[in-house]
Coordinates of C-alpha atoms in Angstrom, one line a residue:
X1 CA -39.7 37.5 17.1
X2 CA -39.7 38.3 13.4
X3 CA -36.0 39.1 13.6
X4 CA -35.3 35.8 15.5
X5 CA -37.4 33.8 12.9
X6 CA -35.4 35.5 10.2
X7 CA -32.1 34.6 11.9
X8 CA -33.3 31.0 12.3
X9 CA -34.3 30.8 8.6
X10 CA -31.0 32.3 7.6
X11 CA -29.1 29.8 9.7
X12 CA -31.2 26.9 8.3
X13 CA -30.4 28.2 4.8
X14 CA -26.8 28.4 5.7
X15 CA -26.7 24.8 6.9
X16 CA -28.6 23.6 3.9
X17 CA -26.2 25.4 1.6
X18 CA -23.2 24.0 3.4
X19 CA -24.5 20.5 3.9
X20 CA -27.0 19.9 1.2
X21 CA -27.3 16.1 0.8
X22 CA -26.8 16.2 -3.0
X23 CA -23.8 18.4 -2.7
X24 CA -22.4 16.4 0.2
X25 CA -22.6 13.1 -1.8
X26 CA -20.2 14.6 -4.3
X27 CA -17.6 15.7 -1.8
X28 CA -14.5 13.6 -1.2
X29 CA -14.0 12.0 2.2
X30 CA -11.2 14.4 3.3
X31 CA -13.5 17.3 2.7
X32 CA -16.2 15.7 4.9
X33 CA -13.6 15.2 7.6
X34 CA -12.9 19.0 7.5
X35 CA -16.6 19.5 7.8
X36 CA -16.7 17.5 11.0
X37 CA -13.6 19.3 12.2
X38 CA -15.4 22.6 11.7
X39 CA -18.3 21.2 13.7
X40 CA -16.0 20.4 16.6
X41 CA -13.7 23.3 16.6
X42 CA -15.5 26.4 15.2
X43 CA -19.0 25.8 16.6
X44 CA -17.7 25.0 20.2
X45 CA -20.5 25.7 22.7
X46 CA -23.4 25.6 20.2
X47 CA -22.1 22.6 18.3
X48 CA -24.8 20.3 19.7
X49 CA -27.5 22.8 18.8
X50 CA -26.2 23.1 15.2
X51 CA -25.9 19.3 14.8
X52 CA -29.4 18.8 16.2
X53 CA -30.8 20.8 13.3
X54 CA -29.5 18.3 10.8
X55 CA -31.8 15.3 9.9
X56 CA -30.6 11.8 10.8
X57 CA -30.2 10.7 7.2
X58 CA -27.9 13.6 6.5
X59 CA -25.9 13.1 9.7
X60 CA -25.5 9.4 8.8
X61 CA -24.4 10.3 5.3
X62 CA -21.7 12.5 6.8
X63 CA -20.6 9.9 9.5
X64 CA -20.4 7.1 7.0
X65 CA -17.9 9.1 4.9
X66 CA -15.3 9.4 7.5
X67 CA -14.7 6.0 9.0
X68 CA -16.4 4.4 12.0
X69 CA -13.9 5.4 14.6
X70 CA -14.0 9.1 13.5
X71 CA -17.8 8.9 13.5
X72 CA -17.9 7.6 17.1
X73 CA -15.5 10.4 18.2
X74 CA -17.8 13.0 16.6
X75 CA -21.0 11.5 18.2
X76 CA -19.6 12.1 21.6
X77 CA -20.5 15.8 21.1
X78 CA -24.2 15.1 21.6
X79 CA -26.4 12.8 23.6
X80 CA -28.6 12.6 20.5
X81 CA -25.7 11.7 18.3
X82 CA -24.6 8.9 20.6
X83 CA -27.3 6.7 19.1
X84 CA -26.2 7.2 15.5
X85 CA -23.3 4.7 15.4
X86 CA -25.9 1.9 15.9
X87 CA -27.7 3.1 12.9
X88 CA -24.8 3.2 10.5
X89 CA -25.2 1.2 7.3
X90 CA -21.5 1.2 6.7
X91 CA -19.1 0.1 9.4
X92 CA -15.5 0.6 8.3
X93 CA -12.4 0.3 10.6
X94 CA -9.4 0.5 8.3
X95 CA -6.4 2.0 10.2
X96 CA -2.9 2.4 9.1
X97 CA -0.5 -0.3 10.4
X98 CA 1.0 2.2 12.8
X99 CA -2.4 3.2 14.2
X100 CA -3.5 -0.4 14.3
X101 CA -0.5 -1.3 16.6
X102 CA -1.7 1.4 19.0
X103 CA -5.4 0.7 18.8
X104 CA -5.8 -2.9 17.8
X105 CA -7.8 -3.8 20.9
X106 CA -10.3 -1.0 20.1
X107 CA -11.3 -2.7 16.9
X108 CA -12.7 -5.7 18.7
X109 CA -14.4 -3.6 21.3
X110 CA -16.0 -1.2 18.9
X111 CA -17.1 -4.0 16.6
X112 CA -18.8 -5.8 19.4
X113 CA -20.4 -2.6 20.8
X114 CA -21.9 -1.5 17.5
X115 CA -23.1 -4.9 16.2
X116 CA -24.6 -5.9 19.6
X117 CA -26.6 -2.8 20.1
X118 CA -27.9 -2.0 16.6
X119 CA -31.4 -2.7 15.4
X120 CA -31.7 -5.9 13.3
X121 CA -34.0 -4.0 10.9
X122 CA -31.2 -1.7 9.7
X123 CA -29.2 -3.4 6.9
X124 CA -25.4 -3.2 7.1
X125 CA -24.5 -2.6 3.5
X126 CA -20.8 -2.7 4.2
X127 CA -18.7 -4.1 7.0
X128 CA -14.9 -3.7 6.7
X129 CA -12.5 -4.6 9.5
X130 CA -8.7 -4.5 9.5
X131 CA -7.1 -6.2 12.5
X132 CA -4.1 -8.1 13.7
X133 CA -4.0 -11.9 14.0
X134 CA -4.2 -12.0 17.8
X135 CA -6.3 -15.0 18.9
X136 CA -8.3 -13.4 21.7
X137 CA -9.2 -10.3 19.7
X138 CA -9.9 -12.3 16.5
X139 CA -12.2 -14.6 18.5
X140 CA -14.1 -11.5 19.8
X141 CA -14.5 -10.0 16.4
X142 CA -15.4 -13.3 14.8
X143 CA -18.1 -14.1 17.4
X144 CA -19.6 -10.5 17.1
X145 CA -19.6 -10.7 13.3
X146 CA -20.9 -14.3 13.2
X147 CA -23.8 -13.4 15.5
X148 CA -24.6 -10.4 13.2
X149 CA -24.5 -12.7 10.2
X150 CA -27.2 -14.9 11.8
X151 CA -29.4 -12.2 13.4
X152 CA -29.0 -9.1 11.2
X153 CA -29.1 -8.1 7.6
X154 CA -25.5 -7.9 6.3
X155 CA -24.9 -7.4 2.6
X156 CA -21.1 -7.4 2.5
X157 CA -18.4 -8.2 5.0
X158 CA -14.6 -7.8 4.7
X159 CA -11.7 -8.9 6.8
X160 CA -8.2 -7.7 6.2
X161 CA -6.0 -9.7 8.6
X162 CA -2.5 -8.3 9.5
X163 CA 0.4 -10.1 11.1
X164 CA 2.5 -8.6 13.8
X165 CA 5.7 -9.1 11.7
X166 CA 5.7 -7.7 8.2
X167 CA 6.8 -9.8 5.2
X168 CA 10.4 -8.5 5.3
X169 CA 10.9 -9.9 8.9
X170 CA 8.8 -13.0 8.6
X171 CA 10.6 -16.4 8.7
X172 CA 9.1 -19.7 7.5
X173 CA 8.4 -20.4 11.2
X174 CA 6.4 -17.2 11.5
X175 CA 4.4 -18.0 8.4
X176 CA 3.6 -21.5 9.6
X177 CA 2.5 -20.1 13.0
X178 CA 0.3 -17.4 11.4
X179 CA -1.4 -20.0 9.2
X180 CA -2.1 -22.2 12.2
X181 CA -3.6 -19.2 14.1
X182 CA -5.8 -18.3 11.1
X183 CA -7.0 -21.9 10.7
X184 CA -8.0 -21.9 14.3
X185 CA -9.8 -18.5 13.8
X186 CA -11.8 -20.0 10.9
X187 CA -12.7 -23.2 12.9
X188 CA -13.8 -21.1 15.9
X189 CA -15.9 -18.6 13.9
X190 CA -17.6 -20.5 11.1
X191 CA -20.6 -18.3 11.1
X192 CA -18.5 -15.2 10.4
X193 CA -16.6 -16.8 7.6
X194 CA -19.7 -18.4 6.1
X195 CA -21.0 -14.8 5.3
X196 CA -17.7 -13.2 4.5
X197 CA -17.5 -11.6 1.0
X198 CA -14.0 -10.2 0.9
X199 CA -10.8 -11.6 2.6
X200 CA -7.2 -10.3 2.6
X201 CA -4.5 -12.6 4.0
X202 CA -0.7 -12.2 4.3
X203 CA 2.4 -13.9 5.5
X204 CA 1.0 -17.4 5.9
X205 CA 2.3 -20.8 5.0
X206 CA -0.6 -23.2 5.0
X207 CA -0.6 -27.0 4.9
X208 CA -1.7 -29.0 1.9
X209 CA -5.4 -28.5 1.2
X210 CA -5.8 -25.8 4.0
X211 CA -6.7 -23.1 1.4
X212 CA -9.3 -25.4 -0.2
X213 CA -10.8 -26.1 3.2
X214 CA -11.0 -22.3 4.0
X215 CA -12.7 -21.7 0.7
X216 CA -15.2 -24.4 1.4
X217 CA -16.2 -22.5 4.6
X218 CA -16.3 -19.0 2.9
X219 CA -19.3 -19.8 0.7
X220 CA -20.2 -16.2 -0.1
X221 CA -16.6 -15.1 -0.8
X222 CA -16.3 -12.8 -3.9
X223 CA -12.8 -11.3 -3.4
X224 CA -9.6 -13.1 -2.1
X225 CA -6.1 -11.7 -1.8
X226 CA -3.0 -13.5 -0.8
X227 CA 0.2 -11.6 -0.1
X228 CA 3.3 -13.8 0.6
X229 CA 1.1 -16.9 1.2
X230 CA 1.5 -20.5 -0.1
X231 CA 1.1 -24.1 0.9
X232 CA 4.9 -24.8 0.9
X233 CA 7.8 -24.4 -1.5
X234 CA 6.8 -25.5 -5.0
X235 CA 3.2 -26.2 -3.9
X236 CA 0.3 -26.3 -6.3
X237 CA -2.7 -24.1 -5.5
X238 CA -5.9 -25.7 -6.8
X239 CA -8.8 -23.2 -6.6
X240 CA -12.5 -24.0 -6.9
X241 CA -15.2 -21.7 -5.7
X242 CA -18.8 -21.0 -6.9
X243 CA -18.9 -17.2 -6.0
X244 CA -15.4 -15.9 -6.3
X245 CA -15.2 -12.8 -8.6
X246 CA -11.7 -11.6 -8.1
X247 CA -8.4 -13.3 -7.0
X248 CA -5.1 -11.5 -6.2
X249 CA -1.9 -13.3 -5.5
X250 CA 1.4 -11.5 -4.7
X251 CA 4.6 -13.3 -4.0
X252 CA 4.4 -16.7 -2.4
X253 CA 6.2 -19.9 -3.5
X254 CA 3.5 -21.6 -5.5
X255 CA 4.9 -23.6 -8.4
X256 CA 1.6 -23.5 -10.1
X257 CA -1.7 -21.7 -9.5
X258 CA -4.5 -23.7 -11.1
X259 CA -7.8 -22.0 -11.4
X260 CA -9.7 -25.2 -11.8
X261 CA -13.4 -24.1 -11.5
X262 CA -14.3 -20.5 -10.9
X263 CA -17.6 -19.9 -12.9
X264 CA -17.9 -16.3 -11.7
X265 CA -14.3 -15.1 -11.7
X266 CA -13.9 -11.9 -13.6
X267 CA -10.5 -10.5 -12.5
X268 CA -7.3 -12.3 -11.8
X269 CA -4.0 -10.6 -10.7
X270 CA -0.8 -12.6 -10.2
X271 CA 2.5 -10.8 -9.3
X272 CA 6.0 -12.0 -8.6
X273 CA 5.7 -15.8 -9.0
X274 CA 8.9 -17.7 -8.2
X275 CA 8.9 -20.5 -10.7
X276 CA 8.6 -20.1 -14.4
X277 CA 7.8 -23.7 -15.5
X278 CA 4.0 -23.3 -15.4
X279 CA 3.0 -20.5 -13.1
X280 CA -0.7 -20.1 -14.0
X281 CA -3.2 -22.5 -15.4
X282 CA -6.6 -21.2 -16.3
X283 CA -9.3 -23.9 -16.2
X284 CA -13.0 -23.3 -16.2
X285 CA -13.2 -19.4 -16.0
X286 CA -15.9 -18.6 -18.4
X287 CA -16.3 -14.9 -17.2
X288 CA -12.7 -13.9 -16.8
X289 CA -12.3 -10.5 -18.4
X290 CA -9.3 -8.8 -16.8
X291 CA -5.9 -10.5 -16.4
X292 CA -2.9 -8.8 -14.7
X293 CA 0.5 -10.5 -14.7
X294 CA 3.7 -8.9 -13.3
X295 CA 7.1 -10.5 -12.8
X296 CA 10.8 -10.1 -13.6
X297 CA 12.3 -12.5 -16.0
X298 CA 14.0 -15.2 -13.8
X299 CA 14.8 -18.0 -16.2
X300 CA 15.2 -18.8 -19.9
X301 CA 11.5 -19.7 -20.3
X302 CA 8.8 -17.6 -21.8
X303 CA 5.0 -17.8 -21.6
X304 CA 2.9 -18.3 -24.7
X305 CA -0.4 -16.4 -24.5
X306 CA -2.0 -19.0 -26.9
X307 CA -1.4 -21.7 -24.2
X308 CA -2.1 -19.5 -21.2
X309 CA -5.4 -18.2 -22.5
X310 CA -6.5 -21.4 -24.3
X311 CA -9.4 -21.7 -21.8
X312 CA -10.0 -18.0 -21.4
X313 CA -10.8 -16.4 -24.7
X314 CA -13.1 -14.0 -22.8
X315 CA -10.2 -11.8 -21.6
X316 CA -10.8 -8.2 -22.7
X317 CA -8.3 -6.3 -20.5
X318 CA -4.7 -7.5 -20.4
X319 CA -2.0 -6.0 -18.2
X320 CA 1.6 -7.3 -18.4
X321 CA 4.4 -5.9 -16.3
X322 CA 8.1 -6.7 -16.9
X323 CA 10.0 -4.9 -14.1
X324 CA 12.4 -3.4 -16.6
X325 CA 13.9 -6.8 -17.2
X326 CA 13.8 -9.2 -20.1
X327 CA 10.5 -9.9 -21.8
X328 CA 8.9 -13.1 -20.6
X329 CA 6.1 -13.2 -23.3
X330 CA 6.8 -15.0 -26.5
X331 CA 5.5 -13.2 -29.7
X332 CA 3.4 -15.6 -31.7
X333 CA 1.9 -16.0 -35.1
X334 CA -1.5 -14.3 -35.3
X335 CA -3.2 -17.5 -36.7
X336 CA -2.3 -19.3 -33.4
X337 CA -3.0 -16.3 -31.1
X338 CA -6.1 -14.7 -32.7
X339 CA -8.6 -17.3 -31.4
X340 CA -7.8 -16.5 -27.7
X341 CA -7.6 -12.7 -28.3
X342 CA -10.9 -12.3 -30.1
X343 CA -12.4 -10.2 -27.3
X344 CA -9.3 -8.3 -26.3
X345 CA -10.0 -4.6 -26.1
X346 CA -7.4 -3.0 -23.8
X347 CA -3.7 -3.9 -23.4
X348 CA -1.2 -2.3 -21.0
X349 CA 2.5 -3.2 -21.2
X350 CA 4.3 -1.8 -18.3
X351 CA 8.0 -1.3 -17.4
X352 CA 9.5 -2.2 -20.7
X353 CA 13.2 -1.5 -20.5
X354 CA 14.7 1.5 -22.2
X355 CA 17.0 1.4 -25.3
X356 CA 15.5 -1.8 -26.6
X357 CA 13.3 -2.3 -29.7
X358 CA 9.6 -2.1 -28.8
X359 CA 8.3 -3.2 -32.2
X360 CA 7.8 -6.7 -30.9
X361 CA 4.6 -5.5 -29.1
X362 CA 3.0 -5.2 -32.5
X363 CA 2.3 -8.9 -32.5
X364 CA -0.6 -8.2 -30.2
X365 CA -2.0 -5.6 -32.5
X366 CA -1.8 -8.0 -35.4
X367 CA -3.4 -10.9 -33.5
X368 CA -6.2 -8.9 -31.7
X369 CA -8.5 -7.4 -34.4
X370 CA -10.8 -5.7 -31.9
X371 CA -8.1 -4.1 -29.7
X372 CA -9.2 -0.5 -29.0
X373 CA -6.5 0.9 -26.6
X374 CA -2.8 0.2 -26.3
X375 CA -0.7 1.6 -23.5
X376 CA 3.1 1.1 -23.2
X377 CA 5.4 2.3 -20.5
X378 CA 9.2 2.3 -21.3
X379 CA 11.1 2.8 -18.1
X380 CA 14.3 1.5 -16.5
X381 CA 13.0 1.7 -13.0
X382 CA 16.2 1.5 -11.0
X383 CA 14.5 0.5 -7.8
X384 CA 13.1 -2.6 -9.3
X385 CA 16.2 -3.5 -11.3
X386 CA 18.4 -3.1 -8.2
X387 CA 16.0 -5.2 -6.2
X388 CA 16.4 -8.0 -8.8
X389 CA 20.1 -7.3 -9.3
X390 CA 19.5 -7.3 -13.0
X391 CA 19.9 -11.1 -13.1
X392 CA 18.6 -11.5 -16.6
X393 CA 20.6 -10.9 -19.8
X394 CA 19.0 -8.1 -21.6
X395 CA 18.5 -8.9 -25.3
X396 CA 15.9 -7.7 -27.8
X397 CA 12.8 -9.7 -28.6
X398 CA 12.9 -10.6 -32.3
X399 CA 9.6 -10.4 -34.2
X400 CA 8.5 -9.9 -37.7
X401 CA 4.8 -9.4 -38.8
X402 CA 3.3 -12.3 -40.8
X403 CA 2.0 -9.6 -43.1
X404 CA 4.0 -6.4 -43.3
X405 CA 0.9 -4.6 -44.6
X406 CA -1.6 -5.9 -42.1
X407 CA -4.4 -3.5 -41.1
X408 CA -6.2 -3.2 -37.8
X409 CA -9.6 -1.3 -37.9
X410 CA -10.5 -0.9 -34.2
X411 CA -7.5 0.6 -32.4
X412 CA -8.5 4.1 -31.4
X413 CA -5.9 5.2 -28.8
X414 CA -2.2 4.7 -28.3
X415 CA -0.5 5.9 -25.1
X416 CA 3.3 5.8 -24.5
X417 CA 5.1 6.8 -21.3
X418 CA 8.8 7.3 -21.6
X419 CA 8.7 8.6 -25.2
X420 CA 12.0 9.9 -26.7
X421 CA 12.6 11.5 -30.1
X422 CA 14.6 8.6 -31.5
X423 CA 14.1 6.1 -34.3
X424 CA 12.8 3.4 -31.9
X425 CA 9.7 5.4 -30.9
X426 CA 9.2 7.4 -34.1
X427 CA 9.4 4.3 -36.3
X428 CA 7.1 2.4 -33.9
X429 CA 4.4 5.1 -33.9
X430 CA 4.6 5.5 -37.6
X431 CA 4.1 1.7 -38.0
X432 CA 1.1 1.8 -35.7
X433 CA -0.5 4.6 -37.6
X434 CA 0.0 2.8 -40.9
X435 CA -1.6 -0.4 -39.5
X436 CA -4.4 1.1 -37.4
X437 CA -6.4 2.8 -40.1
X438 CA -9.0 4.3 -37.7
X439 CA -6.7 5.5 -34.9
X440 CA -7.9 8.8 -33.4
X441 CA -5.4 9.8 -30.7
X442 CA -1.8 9.3 -29.8
X443 CA -0.7 10.5 -26.3
X444 CA 3.1 10.8 -25.7
X445 CA 4.5 11.3 -22.2
X446 CA 8.1 11.8 -21.1
X447 CA 9.8 9.3 -18.6
X448 CA 8.0 8.6 -15.4
X449 CA 9.7 9.9 -12.2
X450 CA 10.3 7.9 -9.0
X451 CA 11.6 10.0 -6.1
X452 CA 13.2 7.0 -4.5
X453 CA 15.2 6.3 -7.7
X454 CA 16.5 9.9 -7.6
X455 CA 17.5 9.5 -4.0
X456 CA 19.2 6.2 -4.4
X457 CA 20.6 6.8 -7.9
X458 CA 21.3 10.5 -8.4
X459 CA 22.7 9.8 -11.9
X460 CA 19.2 9.0 -13.1
X461 CA 18.3 12.7 -12.9
X462 CA 21.2 13.5 -15.2
X463 CA 20.2 11.2 -18.0
X464 CA 19.7 13.2 -21.2
X465 CA 16.2 13.3 -22.6
X466 CA 15.2 13.9 -26.2
X467 CA 11.6 14.6 -25.3
X468 CA 10.5 17.5 -27.6
X469 CA 10.0 20.9 -26.1
X470 CA 9.8 23.5 -28.9
X471 CA 6.9 24.0 -31.3
X472 CA 9.3 23.3 -34.2
X473 CA 10.3 20.0 -32.7
X474 CA 6.6 19.1 -32.1
X475 CA 5.6 19.9 -35.7
X476 CA 8.5 18.0 -37.2
X477 CA 7.8 14.9 -35.1
X478 CA 4.1 14.9 -36.0
X479 CA 5.0 15.1 -39.7
X480 CA 7.4 12.2 -39.4
X481 CA 4.9 10.0 -37.6
X482 CA 2.0 10.6 -40.0
X483 CA 3.7 11.0 -43.3
X484 CA 3.5 7.4 -44.3
X485 CA -0.2 7.0 -43.6
X486 CA -2.7 7.7 -46.4
X487 CA -5.7 7.1 -44.3
X488 CA -5.2 7.7 -40.5
X489 CA -4.6 11.2 -39.2
X490 CA -4.7 10.9 -35.4
X491 CA -4.4 13.8 -33.0
X492 CA -0.9 13.6 -31.5
X493 CA -0.6 15.0 -27.9
X494 CA 2.7 15.6 -26.2
X495 CA 1.4 15.4 -22.6
X496 CA 4.6 16.3 -20.7
X497 CA 5.0 19.8 -21.9
X498 CA 4.9 22.7 -19.5

């Protein structure tokens, strides 16, 4: 008996060591999946006995890390475990499109089973469901979730709604049909949408005011994403919502997106707008802190940040992406721009085209006195250029500082991807170091690599690179970059060595 008790204590210690809750909480989900795989494959006949020894809270911790469907499969191992799915505080069904095609009906069935059999006293902290826009299945999911909204405690609920045809195969007729199906879904499941906190939509062409009506029903909505959605060609999207925190719009044929009244909006991302006249209007957005804009240059018009951000001087994080095409931002005088960049702390300028002067970007440094980090990526990304057929004429942006000797006291870090040992980069960095008197770190990376570019354009791999490799080259470059500065002496890292 002593020996058996010793074996038992040893086995308990082994389990505790392997599955201690603090240690488990630090593991990534793929490791947890392997843990469950070990349970199912290595323990075999005594799997149930082993799992029985773990407390419920630890078992639930494991199950909630691997996705709801995997958790249910695991619970089939034991009669005791079969009750655990109804105790989950996180219900996540987020399959790949391929798996979803094969198992879409399962989503509705599992959702109904779990929500209808769980205790109303156990809070669902997170419900996330991805499913296709098939009316009968949507109705089942919507009714199950709507009933749970009314009868249970549900902190956050998320729908990601897929269409059976992806955007590359969708016609306007398809988009109109998908929008109608979704409007019917909302109308038939008002309780579900009233409690929804996150919503992803794609490939839908709504009628005028449809989106406003949808938002009026989704009163708790905090996150909204549109991919290839609009209200018609050159339509104007007018957005008002009391709770929305983040808005993402990708593609679509809106002429203008007008954020009229969004008192809690903190993050806005707008990518690939079609019309350059007035793509984005920021109205009452008093908490907007992060703005991301990405688009190729399609016309002769540029955006003025002073106008764009006139009602949003709260932006602290600005991301601008140019698709390796012509620059669509107009450099402006710091006196005009400074009032709207007073809180700007982080700037990321992505996909600037190669072999063009990058000194124009200094207008942001001059106009943003509290800027702390500046990141620039210089890259002729052939995939993107080819997709746009390089329709814009590539010319340099002309800019001269209003004060050649201006100083900026808060920039601490400069990061450049695509660095080459030429006058364009060396002169630029030297100028930054002269102006940013307290800069601490400069990180320089070689060109980014896209496997698809290499496959489609083999000549890309043959482009000569002047990125430094030897210690002599590194020392010489550091000396050139810092020689003109009497105050700043940043650490210069060459990150692509090795």
